[in-house]
Each structure stands twice: as structure tokens, then as C-alpha cells.
Short mmCIF file of N, CA and C in Angstrom, two decimals:
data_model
loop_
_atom_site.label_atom_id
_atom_site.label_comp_id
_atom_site.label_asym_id
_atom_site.label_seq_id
_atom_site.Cartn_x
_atom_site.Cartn_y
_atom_site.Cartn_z
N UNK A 1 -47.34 42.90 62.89
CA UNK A 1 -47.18 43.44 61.54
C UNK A 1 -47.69 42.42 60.53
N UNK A 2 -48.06 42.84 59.36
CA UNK A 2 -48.39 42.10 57.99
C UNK A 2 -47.85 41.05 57.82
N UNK A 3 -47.94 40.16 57.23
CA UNK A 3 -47.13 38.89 56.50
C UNK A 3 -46.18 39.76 55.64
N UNK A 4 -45.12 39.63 55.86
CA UNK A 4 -43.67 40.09 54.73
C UNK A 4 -43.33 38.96 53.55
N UNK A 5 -43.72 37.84 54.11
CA UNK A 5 -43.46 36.82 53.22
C UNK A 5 -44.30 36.75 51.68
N UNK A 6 -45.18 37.40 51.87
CA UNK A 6 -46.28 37.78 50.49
C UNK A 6 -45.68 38.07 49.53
N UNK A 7 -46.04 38.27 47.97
CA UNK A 7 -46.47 38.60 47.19
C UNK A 7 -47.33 40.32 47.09
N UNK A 8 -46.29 41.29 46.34
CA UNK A 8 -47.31 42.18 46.51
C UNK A 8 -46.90 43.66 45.08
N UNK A 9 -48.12 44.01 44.82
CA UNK A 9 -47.98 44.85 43.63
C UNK A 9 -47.39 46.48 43.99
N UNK A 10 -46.65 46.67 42.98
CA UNK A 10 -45.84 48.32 43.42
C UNK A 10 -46.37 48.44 42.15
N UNK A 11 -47.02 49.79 42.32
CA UNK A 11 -46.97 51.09 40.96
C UNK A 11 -46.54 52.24 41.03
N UNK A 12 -45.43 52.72 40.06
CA UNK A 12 -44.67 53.44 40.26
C UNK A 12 -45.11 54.70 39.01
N UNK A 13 -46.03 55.38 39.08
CA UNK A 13 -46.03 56.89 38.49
C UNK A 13 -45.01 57.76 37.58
N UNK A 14 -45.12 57.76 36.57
CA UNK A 14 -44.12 58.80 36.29
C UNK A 14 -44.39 59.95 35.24
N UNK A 15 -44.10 61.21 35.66
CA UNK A 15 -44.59 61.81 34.45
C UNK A 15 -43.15 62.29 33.99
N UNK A 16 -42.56 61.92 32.42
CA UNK A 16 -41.58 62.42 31.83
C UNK A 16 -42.20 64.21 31.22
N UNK A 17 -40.72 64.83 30.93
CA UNK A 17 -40.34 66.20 30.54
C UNK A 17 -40.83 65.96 28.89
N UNK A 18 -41.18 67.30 28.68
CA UNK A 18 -41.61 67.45 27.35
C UNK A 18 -40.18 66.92 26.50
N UNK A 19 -40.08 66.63 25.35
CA UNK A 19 -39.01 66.90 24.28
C UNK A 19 -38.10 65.22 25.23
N UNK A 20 -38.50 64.52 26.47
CA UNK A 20 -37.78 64.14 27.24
C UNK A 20 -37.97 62.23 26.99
N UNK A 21 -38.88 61.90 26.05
CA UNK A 21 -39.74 60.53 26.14
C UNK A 21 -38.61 59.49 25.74
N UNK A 22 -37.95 59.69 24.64
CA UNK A 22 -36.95 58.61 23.64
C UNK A 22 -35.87 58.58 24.87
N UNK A 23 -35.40 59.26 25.81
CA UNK A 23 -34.63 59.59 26.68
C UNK A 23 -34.48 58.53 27.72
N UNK A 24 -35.81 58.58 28.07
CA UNK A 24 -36.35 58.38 28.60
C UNK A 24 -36.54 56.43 29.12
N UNK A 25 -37.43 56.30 27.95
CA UNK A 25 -37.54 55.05 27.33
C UNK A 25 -35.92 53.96 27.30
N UNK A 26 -35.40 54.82 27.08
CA UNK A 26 -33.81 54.30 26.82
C UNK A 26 -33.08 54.22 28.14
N UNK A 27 -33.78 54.70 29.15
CA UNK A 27 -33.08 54.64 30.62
C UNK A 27 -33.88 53.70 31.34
N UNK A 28 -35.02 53.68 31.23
CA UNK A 28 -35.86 52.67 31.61
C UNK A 28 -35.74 51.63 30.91
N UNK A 29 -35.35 51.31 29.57
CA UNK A 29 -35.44 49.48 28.82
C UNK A 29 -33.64 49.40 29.58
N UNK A 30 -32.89 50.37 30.05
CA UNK A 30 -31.44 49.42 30.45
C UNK A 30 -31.85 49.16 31.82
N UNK A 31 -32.74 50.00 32.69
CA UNK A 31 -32.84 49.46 33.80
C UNK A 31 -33.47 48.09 34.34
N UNK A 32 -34.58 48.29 33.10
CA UNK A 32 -35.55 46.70 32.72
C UNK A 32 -34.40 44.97 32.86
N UNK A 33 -33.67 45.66 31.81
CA UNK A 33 -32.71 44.40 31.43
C UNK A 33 -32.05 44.22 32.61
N UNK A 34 -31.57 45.16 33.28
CA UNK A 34 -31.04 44.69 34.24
C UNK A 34 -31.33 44.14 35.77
N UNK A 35 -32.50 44.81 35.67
CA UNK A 35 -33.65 43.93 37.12
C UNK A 35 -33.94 42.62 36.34
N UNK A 36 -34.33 42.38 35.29
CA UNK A 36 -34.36 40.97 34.69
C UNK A 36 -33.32 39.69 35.18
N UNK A 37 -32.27 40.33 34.77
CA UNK A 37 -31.05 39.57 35.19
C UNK A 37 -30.16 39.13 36.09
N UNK A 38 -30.73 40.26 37.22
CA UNK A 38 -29.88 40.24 38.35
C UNK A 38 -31.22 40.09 40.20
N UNK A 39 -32.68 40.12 39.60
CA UNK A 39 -33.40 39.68 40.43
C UNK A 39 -34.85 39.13 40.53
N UNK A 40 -33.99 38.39 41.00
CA UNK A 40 -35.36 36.52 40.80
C UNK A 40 -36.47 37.22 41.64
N UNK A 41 -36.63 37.78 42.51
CA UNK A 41 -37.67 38.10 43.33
C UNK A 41 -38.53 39.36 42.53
N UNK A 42 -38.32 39.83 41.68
CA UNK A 42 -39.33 40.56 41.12
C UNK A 42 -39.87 39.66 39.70
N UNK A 43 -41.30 39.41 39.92
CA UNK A 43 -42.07 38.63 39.25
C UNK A 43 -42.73 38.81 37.79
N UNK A 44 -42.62 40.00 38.00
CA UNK A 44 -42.96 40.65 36.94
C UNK A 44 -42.96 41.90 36.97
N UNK A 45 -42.38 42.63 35.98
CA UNK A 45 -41.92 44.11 35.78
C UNK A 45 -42.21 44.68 34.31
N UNK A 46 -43.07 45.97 33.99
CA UNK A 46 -43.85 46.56 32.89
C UNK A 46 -43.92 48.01 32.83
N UNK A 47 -43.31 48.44 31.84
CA UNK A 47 -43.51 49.73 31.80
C UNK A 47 -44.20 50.12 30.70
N UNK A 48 -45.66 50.80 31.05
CA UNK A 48 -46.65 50.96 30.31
C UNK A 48 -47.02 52.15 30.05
N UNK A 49 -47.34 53.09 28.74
CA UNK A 49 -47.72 53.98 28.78
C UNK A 49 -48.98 54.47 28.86
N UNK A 50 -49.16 55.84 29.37
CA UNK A 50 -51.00 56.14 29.23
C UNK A 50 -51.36 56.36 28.60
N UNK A 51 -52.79 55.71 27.97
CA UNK A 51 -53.36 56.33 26.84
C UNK A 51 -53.82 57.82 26.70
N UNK A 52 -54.28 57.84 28.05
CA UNK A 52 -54.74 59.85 27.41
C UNK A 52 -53.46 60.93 27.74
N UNK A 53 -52.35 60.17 28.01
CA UNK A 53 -51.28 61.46 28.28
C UNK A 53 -50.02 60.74 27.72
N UNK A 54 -49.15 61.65 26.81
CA UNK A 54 -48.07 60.39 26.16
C UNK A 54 -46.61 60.93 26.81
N UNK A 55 -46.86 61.58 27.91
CA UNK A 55 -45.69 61.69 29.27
C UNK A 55 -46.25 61.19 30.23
N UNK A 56 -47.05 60.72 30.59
CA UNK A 56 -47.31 59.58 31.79
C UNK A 56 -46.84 58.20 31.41
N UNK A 57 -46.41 57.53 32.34
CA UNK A 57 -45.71 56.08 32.33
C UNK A 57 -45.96 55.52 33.53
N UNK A 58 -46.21 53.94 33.65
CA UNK A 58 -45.92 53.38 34.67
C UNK A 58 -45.84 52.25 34.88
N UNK A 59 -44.77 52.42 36.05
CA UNK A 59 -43.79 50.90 36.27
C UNK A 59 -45.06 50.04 36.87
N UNK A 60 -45.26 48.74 36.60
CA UNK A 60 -46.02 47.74 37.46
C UNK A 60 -45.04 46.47 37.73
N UNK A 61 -45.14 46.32 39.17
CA UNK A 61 -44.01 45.58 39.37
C UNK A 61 -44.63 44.43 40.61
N UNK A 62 -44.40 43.13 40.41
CA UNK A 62 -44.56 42.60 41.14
C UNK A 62 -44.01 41.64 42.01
N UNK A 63 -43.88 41.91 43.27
CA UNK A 63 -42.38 41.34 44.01
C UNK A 63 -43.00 40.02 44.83
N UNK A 64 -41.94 38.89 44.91
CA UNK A 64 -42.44 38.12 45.63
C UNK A 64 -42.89 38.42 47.17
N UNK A 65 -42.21 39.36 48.06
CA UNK A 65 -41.80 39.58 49.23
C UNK A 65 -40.95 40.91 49.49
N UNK A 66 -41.46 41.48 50.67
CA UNK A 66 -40.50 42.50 51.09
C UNK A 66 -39.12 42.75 50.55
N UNK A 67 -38.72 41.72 51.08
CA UNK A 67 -37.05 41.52 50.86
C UNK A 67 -36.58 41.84 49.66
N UNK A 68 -37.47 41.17 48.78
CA UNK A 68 -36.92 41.37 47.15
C UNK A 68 -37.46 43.43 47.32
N UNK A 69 -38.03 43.68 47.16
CA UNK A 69 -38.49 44.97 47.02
C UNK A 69 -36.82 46.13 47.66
N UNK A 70 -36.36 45.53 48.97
CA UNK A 70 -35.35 46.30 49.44
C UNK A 70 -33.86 45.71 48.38
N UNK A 71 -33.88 44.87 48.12
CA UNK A 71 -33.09 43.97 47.11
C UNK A 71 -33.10 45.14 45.53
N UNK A 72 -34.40 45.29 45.30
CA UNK A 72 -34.55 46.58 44.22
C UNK A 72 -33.89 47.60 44.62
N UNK A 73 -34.35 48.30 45.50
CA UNK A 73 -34.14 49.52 45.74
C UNK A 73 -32.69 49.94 45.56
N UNK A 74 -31.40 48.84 46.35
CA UNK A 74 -30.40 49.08 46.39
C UNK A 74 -29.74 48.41 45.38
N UNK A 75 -30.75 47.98 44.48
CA UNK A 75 -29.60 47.29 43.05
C UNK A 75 -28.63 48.72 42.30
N UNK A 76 -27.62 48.39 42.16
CA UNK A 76 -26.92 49.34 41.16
C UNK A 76 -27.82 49.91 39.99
N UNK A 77 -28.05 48.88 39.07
CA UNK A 77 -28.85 49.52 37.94
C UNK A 77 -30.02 50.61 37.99
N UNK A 78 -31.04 50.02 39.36
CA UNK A 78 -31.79 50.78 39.74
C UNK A 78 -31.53 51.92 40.50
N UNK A 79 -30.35 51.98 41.38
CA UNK A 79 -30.04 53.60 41.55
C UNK A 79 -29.54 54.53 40.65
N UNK A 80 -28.91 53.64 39.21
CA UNK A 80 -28.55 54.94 38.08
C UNK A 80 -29.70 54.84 37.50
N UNK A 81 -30.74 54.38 37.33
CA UNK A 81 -32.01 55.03 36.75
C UNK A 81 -32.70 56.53 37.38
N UNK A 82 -32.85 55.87 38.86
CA UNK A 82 -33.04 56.83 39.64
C UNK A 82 -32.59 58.08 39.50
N UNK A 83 -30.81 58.24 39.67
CA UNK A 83 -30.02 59.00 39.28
C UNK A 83 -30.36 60.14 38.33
N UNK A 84 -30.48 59.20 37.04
CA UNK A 84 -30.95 59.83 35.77
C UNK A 84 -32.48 60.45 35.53
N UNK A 85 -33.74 59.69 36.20
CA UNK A 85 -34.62 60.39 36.51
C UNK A 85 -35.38 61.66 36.19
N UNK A 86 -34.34 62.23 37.50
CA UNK A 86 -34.71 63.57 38.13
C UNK A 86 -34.11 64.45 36.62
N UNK A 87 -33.91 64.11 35.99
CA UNK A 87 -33.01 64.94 34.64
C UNK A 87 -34.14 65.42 33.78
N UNK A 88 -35.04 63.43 33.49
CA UNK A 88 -35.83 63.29 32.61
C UNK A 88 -37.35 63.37 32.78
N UNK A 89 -37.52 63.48 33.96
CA UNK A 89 -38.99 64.21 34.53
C UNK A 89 -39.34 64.69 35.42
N UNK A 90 -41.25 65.02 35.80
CA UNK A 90 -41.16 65.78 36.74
C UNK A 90 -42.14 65.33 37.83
N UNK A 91 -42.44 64.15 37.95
CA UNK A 91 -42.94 62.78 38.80
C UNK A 91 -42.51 61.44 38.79
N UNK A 92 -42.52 60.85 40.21
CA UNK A 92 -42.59 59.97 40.48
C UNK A 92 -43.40 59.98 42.33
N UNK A 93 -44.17 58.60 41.84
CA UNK A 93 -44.82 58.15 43.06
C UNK A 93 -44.80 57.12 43.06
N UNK A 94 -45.58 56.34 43.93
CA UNK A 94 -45.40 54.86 44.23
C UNK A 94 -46.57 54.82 44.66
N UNK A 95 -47.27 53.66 44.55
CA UNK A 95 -48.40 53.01 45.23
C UNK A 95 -48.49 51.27 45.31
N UNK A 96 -48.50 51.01 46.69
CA UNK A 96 -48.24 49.79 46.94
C UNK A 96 -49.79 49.08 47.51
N UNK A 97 -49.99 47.75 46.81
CA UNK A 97 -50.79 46.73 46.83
C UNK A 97 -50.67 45.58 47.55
N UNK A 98 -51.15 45.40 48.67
CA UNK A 98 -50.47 44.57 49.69
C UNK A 98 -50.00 44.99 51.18
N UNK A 99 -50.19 43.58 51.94
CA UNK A 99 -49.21 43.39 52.72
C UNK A 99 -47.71 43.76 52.41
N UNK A 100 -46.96 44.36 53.14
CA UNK A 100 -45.57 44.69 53.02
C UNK A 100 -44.58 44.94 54.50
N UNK A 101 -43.34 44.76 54.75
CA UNK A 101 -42.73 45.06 56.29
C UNK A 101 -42.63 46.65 56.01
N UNK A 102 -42.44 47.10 57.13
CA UNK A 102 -42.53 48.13 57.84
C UNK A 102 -41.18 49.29 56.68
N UNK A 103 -39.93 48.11 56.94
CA UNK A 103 -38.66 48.56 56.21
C UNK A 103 -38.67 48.98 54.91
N UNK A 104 -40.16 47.95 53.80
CA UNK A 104 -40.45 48.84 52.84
C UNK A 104 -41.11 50.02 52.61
N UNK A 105 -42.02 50.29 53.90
CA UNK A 105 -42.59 51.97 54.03
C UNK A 105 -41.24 52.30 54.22
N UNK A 106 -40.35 52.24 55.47
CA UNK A 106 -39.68 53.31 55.55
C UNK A 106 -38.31 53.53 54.06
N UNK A 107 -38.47 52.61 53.88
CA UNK A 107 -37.73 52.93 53.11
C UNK A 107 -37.65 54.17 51.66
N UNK A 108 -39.35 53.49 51.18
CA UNK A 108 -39.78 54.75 50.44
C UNK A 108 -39.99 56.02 50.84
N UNK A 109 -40.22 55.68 52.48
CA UNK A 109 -40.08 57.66 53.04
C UNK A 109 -38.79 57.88 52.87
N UNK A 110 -37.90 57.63 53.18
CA UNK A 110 -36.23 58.32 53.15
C UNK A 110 -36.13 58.33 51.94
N UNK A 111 -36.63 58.02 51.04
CA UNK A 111 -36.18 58.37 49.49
C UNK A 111 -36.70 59.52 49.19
N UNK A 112 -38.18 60.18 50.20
CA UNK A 112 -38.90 61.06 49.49
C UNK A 112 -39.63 60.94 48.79
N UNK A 113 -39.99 59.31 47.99
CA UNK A 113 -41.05 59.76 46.71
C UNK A 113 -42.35 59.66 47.86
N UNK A 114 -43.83 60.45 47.08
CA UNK A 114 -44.93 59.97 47.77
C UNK A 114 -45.39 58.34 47.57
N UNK A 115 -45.79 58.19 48.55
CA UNK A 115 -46.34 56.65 48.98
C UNK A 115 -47.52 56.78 49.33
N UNK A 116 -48.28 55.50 48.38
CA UNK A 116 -49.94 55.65 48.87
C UNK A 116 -50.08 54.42 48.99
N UNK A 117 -50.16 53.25 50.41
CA UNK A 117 -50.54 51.81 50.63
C UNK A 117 -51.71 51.65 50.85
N UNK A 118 -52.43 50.57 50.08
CA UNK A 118 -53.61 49.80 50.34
C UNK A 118 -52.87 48.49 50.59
N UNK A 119 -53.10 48.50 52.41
CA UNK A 119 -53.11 47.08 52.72
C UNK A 119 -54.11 46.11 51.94
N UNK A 120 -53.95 45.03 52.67
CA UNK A 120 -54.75 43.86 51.94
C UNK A 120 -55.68 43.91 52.92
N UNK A 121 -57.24 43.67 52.85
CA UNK A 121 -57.74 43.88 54.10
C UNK A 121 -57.95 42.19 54.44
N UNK A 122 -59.28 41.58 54.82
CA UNK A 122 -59.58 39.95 55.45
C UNK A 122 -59.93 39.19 53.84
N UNK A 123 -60.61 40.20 52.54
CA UNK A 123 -60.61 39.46 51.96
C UNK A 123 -59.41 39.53 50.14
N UNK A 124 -59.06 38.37 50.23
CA UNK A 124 -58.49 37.47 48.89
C UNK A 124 -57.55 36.85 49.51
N UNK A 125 -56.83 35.78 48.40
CA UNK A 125 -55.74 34.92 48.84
C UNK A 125 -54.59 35.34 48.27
N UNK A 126 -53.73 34.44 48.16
CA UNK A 126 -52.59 34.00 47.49
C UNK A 126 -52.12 32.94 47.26
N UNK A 127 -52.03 32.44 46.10
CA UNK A 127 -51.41 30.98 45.88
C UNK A 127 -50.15 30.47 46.31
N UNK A 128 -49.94 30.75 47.59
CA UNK A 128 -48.54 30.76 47.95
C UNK A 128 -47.75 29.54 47.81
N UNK A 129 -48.17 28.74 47.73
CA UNK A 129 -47.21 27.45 46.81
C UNK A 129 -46.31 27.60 45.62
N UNK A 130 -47.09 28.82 44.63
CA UNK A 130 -46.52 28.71 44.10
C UNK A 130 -45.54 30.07 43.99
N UNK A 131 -44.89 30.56 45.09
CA UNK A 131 -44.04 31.18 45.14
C UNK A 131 -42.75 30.46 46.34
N UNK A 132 -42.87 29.10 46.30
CA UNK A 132 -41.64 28.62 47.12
C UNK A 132 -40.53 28.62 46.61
#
């Protein structure tokens, strides 16, 4: 299997409900604050909107390693986002960048969202020093 120990990019899709955005926004900046605070292994986390559609959104998230990624999944904050969600729109997907373990595919299958991985193929690096 892949290196798990990597560095690797998640994009997470979302299309919010009409009348549904301020809602929205407000469930996602408490979930923000709280992956901030409670996990060192996500490197960086952004929720960006699209320019040609103003109900498309998406999470860009970048985890040091597998582990942190399953560390997300089952944080509290991030399952009442989840929770709340399904209320406030009518997509979510994921697309993962990288090497990743096996436990983070399966994991996104038992949740159900769609998953689209581009391994890493022979070429680029990683500065892995500086994720010790």
C-alpha cells in the first residue's frame, strides 16, 4: 500500500439549497473554529466559494497523514456539521490528492459521499522534514 505517513490534499464539494447560504456559512465558520482548535494534523483548512455559481463551495483541506484525516472524520464538531448538512444542501463529494491508507477510502465509502482519488503517481516530492 501507499505511504500513509504523507501529506495529502482533500476537496470536499458542496452545493448549498437556494434561500440556504447565510445558514450555511454559519455552520461551516463553527465547524472551521473548531477543527482549528482541536486538530494539529490538518494543515490547512478553506472554505472557498465559486465564482460562476454562488451555491457551490469548497472545503480544501490539507492533512498531514491518514491518521489525522480519520481523527477528522470522527471529531464531534465535524459530525454536527455533517449532521446539519443534509438540511442545508444538496451535494457533497470528496476528492482526494495523494497517497492515502486504505481506512481513509473505506472510510469515505461507509459514509456514502462520492469519492474520486488521484493517487500520486512516480512523479513529485514532499518536503517531509518539514512535517515531523
Amino acid at each position: 500500500m501507499a505511504d500513509i505517513e504523507n501529506p495529502f490534499v482533500l476537496l470536499a464539494r458542496i452545493t448549498v439549497k437556494q434561500g440556504m447560504i447565510s445558514e450555511y456559512l454559519t455552520i461551516a465558520a463553527e465547524a472551521d473554529k473548531a477543527v482549528e482548535k482541536t486538530e494539529a494534523g490538518m494543515l490547512f483548512h478553506n472554505f472557498d466559494a465559486d465564482p460562476d455559481d454562488p451555491h457551490k463551495f469548497v472545503w480544501t483541506e490539507v492533512y498531514r497523514k491518514s491518521e489525522d484525516f480519520l481523527f477528522h472524520v470522527d471529531n464531534p464538531p465535524v459530525q454536527d456539521y455533517v449532521g446539519k448538512h443534509s438540511d442545508l444542501a444538496t451535494h457533497f463529494s470528496i476528492e482526494i490528492y495523494g497517497n492515502v491508507s486504505q481506512a481513509v477510502i473505506d472510510k469515505i465509502k461507509s459514509l456514502g459521499i462520492p469519492l474520486k482519488h488521484f493517487a500520486t503517481t512516480s512523479v513529485g516530492y514532499v518536503r517531509s522534514e518539514r512535517f515531523c
